[in-house]
């Protein structure tokens, strides 16, 4: 990821409604959430939500798919990986043992407790 792309991602997420929207969509991966439902849950007018969703789409953080009369939005998990990798690409000055706590921080979110397997 280039610096310009990272700046676009951070700019998209720097607004509270967009950050909440992205987090909601991450929470509902992989099924996604309909645009109207996102607006309802976050208590945002639909026309305002539409603008926020467009910004997140342009940043590559979410994507949409039409399902009958609804538009369902999903997080682009690969983009999350890209931005996380961008942030830590030079992590720890070639001393991976210093990055172990960071890796450990992400491990619980990617494992189902009952199955003990990676769901990312």
PDB file of N, CA and C in Angstrom, residues 22 25-26 29-30 60-63 74-83 110 119-120:
ATOM      1  N   UNK A  22     -17.983   1.337   9.670  1.00  0.00           N
ATOM      2  CA  UNK A  22     -16.984   0.324   9.326  1.00  0.00           C
ATOM      3  C   UNK A  22     -16.907  -0.751  10.406  1.00  0.00           C
ATOM      4  N   UNK A  25     -19.855  -3.062  10.127  1.00  0.00           N
ATOM      5  CA  UNK A  25     -19.715  -4.009   9.017  1.00  0.00           C
ATOM      6  C   UNK A  25     -18.682  -5.090   9.322  1.00  0.00           C
ATOM      7  N   UNK A  26     -17.614  -4.743  10.005  1.00  0.00           N
ATOM      8  CA  UNK A  26     -16.638  -5.758  10.410  1.00  0.00           C
ATOM      9  C   UNK A  26     -17.280  -6.771  11.352  1.00  0.00           C
ATOM     10  N   UNK A  29     -19.347  -9.449   9.363  1.00  0.00           N
ATOM     11  CA  UNK A  29     -18.698 -10.191   8.283  1.00  0.00           C
ATOM     12  C   UNK A  29     -19.017 -11.662   8.465  1.00  0.00           C
ATOM     13  N   UNK A  30     -19.271 -12.423   7.433  1.00  0.00           N
ATOM     14  CA  UNK A  30     -19.234 -12.055   6.021  1.00  0.00           C
ATOM     15  C   UNK A  30     -20.595 -11.683   5.433  1.00  0.00           C
ATOM     16  N   UNK A  60     -11.931   2.057  -0.449  1.00  0.00           N
ATOM     17  CA  UNK A  60     -11.703   0.618  -0.592  1.00  0.00           C
ATOM     18  C   UNK A  60     -11.962  -0.176   0.676  1.00  0.00           C
ATOM     19  N   UNK A  61     -12.608   0.445   1.662  1.00  0.00           N
ATOM     20  CA  UNK A  61     -12.849  -0.223   2.938  1.00  0.00           C
ATOM     21  C   UNK A  61     -14.106  -1.082   2.943  1.00  0.00           C
ATOM     22  N   UNK A  62     -15.064  -0.734   2.099  1.00  0.00           N
ATOM     23  CA  UNK A  62     -16.294  -1.512   2.016  1.00  0.00           C
ATOM     24  C   UNK A  62     -16.676  -1.692   0.552  1.00  0.00           C
ATOM     25  N   UNK A  63     -17.568  -2.649   0.315  1.00  0.00           N
ATOM     26  CA  UNK A  63     -18.096  -2.877  -1.032  1.00  0.00           C
ATOM     27  C   UNK A  63     -19.579  -3.169  -0.907  1.00  0.00           C
ATOM     28  N   UNK A  74     -20.528  -4.731   2.785  1.00  0.00           N
ATOM     29  CA  UNK A  74     -19.624  -5.611   3.522  1.00  0.00           C
ATOM     30  C   UNK A  74     -18.278  -4.920   3.643  1.00  0.00           C
ATOM     31  N   UNK A  75     -17.581  -5.234   4.706  1.00  0.00           N
ATOM     32  CA  UNK A  75     -16.215  -4.741   4.882  1.00  0.00           C
ATOM     33  C   UNK A  75     -15.291  -5.497   3.931  1.00  0.00           C
ATOM     34  N   UNK A  76     -14.265  -4.826   3.459  1.00  0.00           N
ATOM     35  CA  UNK A  76     -13.242  -5.464   2.631  1.00  0.00           C
ATOM     36  C   UNK A  76     -12.102  -5.845   3.581  1.00  0.00           C
ATOM     37  N   UNK A  77     -12.132  -7.088   4.023  1.00  0.00           N
ATOM     38  CA  UNK A  77     -11.186  -7.549   5.039  1.00  0.00           C
ATOM     39  C   UNK A  77      -9.752  -7.475   4.523  1.00  0.00           C
ATOM     40  N   UNK A  78      -9.541  -7.704   3.246  1.00  0.00           N
ATOM     41  CA  UNK A  78      -8.185  -7.593   2.698  1.00  0.00           C
ATOM     42  C   UNK A  78      -7.641  -6.173   2.852  1.00  0.00           C
ATOM     43  N   UNK A  79      -8.518  -5.187   2.795  1.00  0.00           N
ATOM     44  CA  UNK A  79      -8.068  -3.800   2.964  1.00  0.00           C
ATOM     45  C   UNK A  79      -7.596  -3.565   4.402  1.00  0.00           C
ATOM     46  N   UNK A  80      -8.273  -4.203   5.344  1.00  0.00           N
ATOM     47  CA  UNK A  80      -7.849  -4.112   6.749  1.00  0.00           C
ATOM     48  C   UNK A  80      -6.454  -4.706   6.898  1.00  0.00           C
ATOM     49  N   UNK A  81      -6.234  -5.842   6.264  1.00  0.00           N
ATOM     50  CA  UNK A  81      -4.910  -6.469   6.294  1.00  0.00           C
ATOM     51  C   UNK A  81      -3.868  -5.542   5.676  1.00  0.00           C
ATOM     52  N   UNK A  82      -4.221  -4.928   4.547  1.00  0.00           N
ATOM     53  CA  UNK A  82      -3.287  -4.025   3.875  1.00  0.00           C
ATOM     54  C   UNK A  82      -2.904  -2.836   4.761  1.00  0.00           C
ATOM     55  N   UNK A  83      -3.896  -2.225   5.399  1.00  0.00           N
ATOM     56  CA  UNK A  83      -3.587  -1.044   6.216  1.00  0.00           C
ATOM     57  C   UNK A  83      -2.808  -1.444   7.465  1.00  0.00           C
ATOM     58  N   UNK A 110      -9.565 -13.412  15.686  1.00  0.00           N
ATOM     59  CA  UNK A 110      -9.587 -14.268  14.503  1.00  0.00           C
ATOM     60  C   UNK A 110      -9.759 -15.743  14.847  1.00  0.00           C
ATOM     61  N   UNK A 119     -10.778 -17.740  11.932  1.00  0.00           N
ATOM     62  CA  UNK A 119     -11.927 -17.432  11.103  1.00  0.00           C
ATOM     63  C   UNK A 119     -11.688 -16.211  10.214  1.00  0.00           C
ATOM     64  N   UNK A 120     -10.482 -15.666  10.222  1.00  0.00           N
ATOM     65  CA  UNK A 120     -10.189 -14.498   9.371  1.00  0.00           C
ATOM     66  C   UNK A 120     -10.010 -14.920   7.922  1.00  0.00           C
TER      67      UNK A 120
END
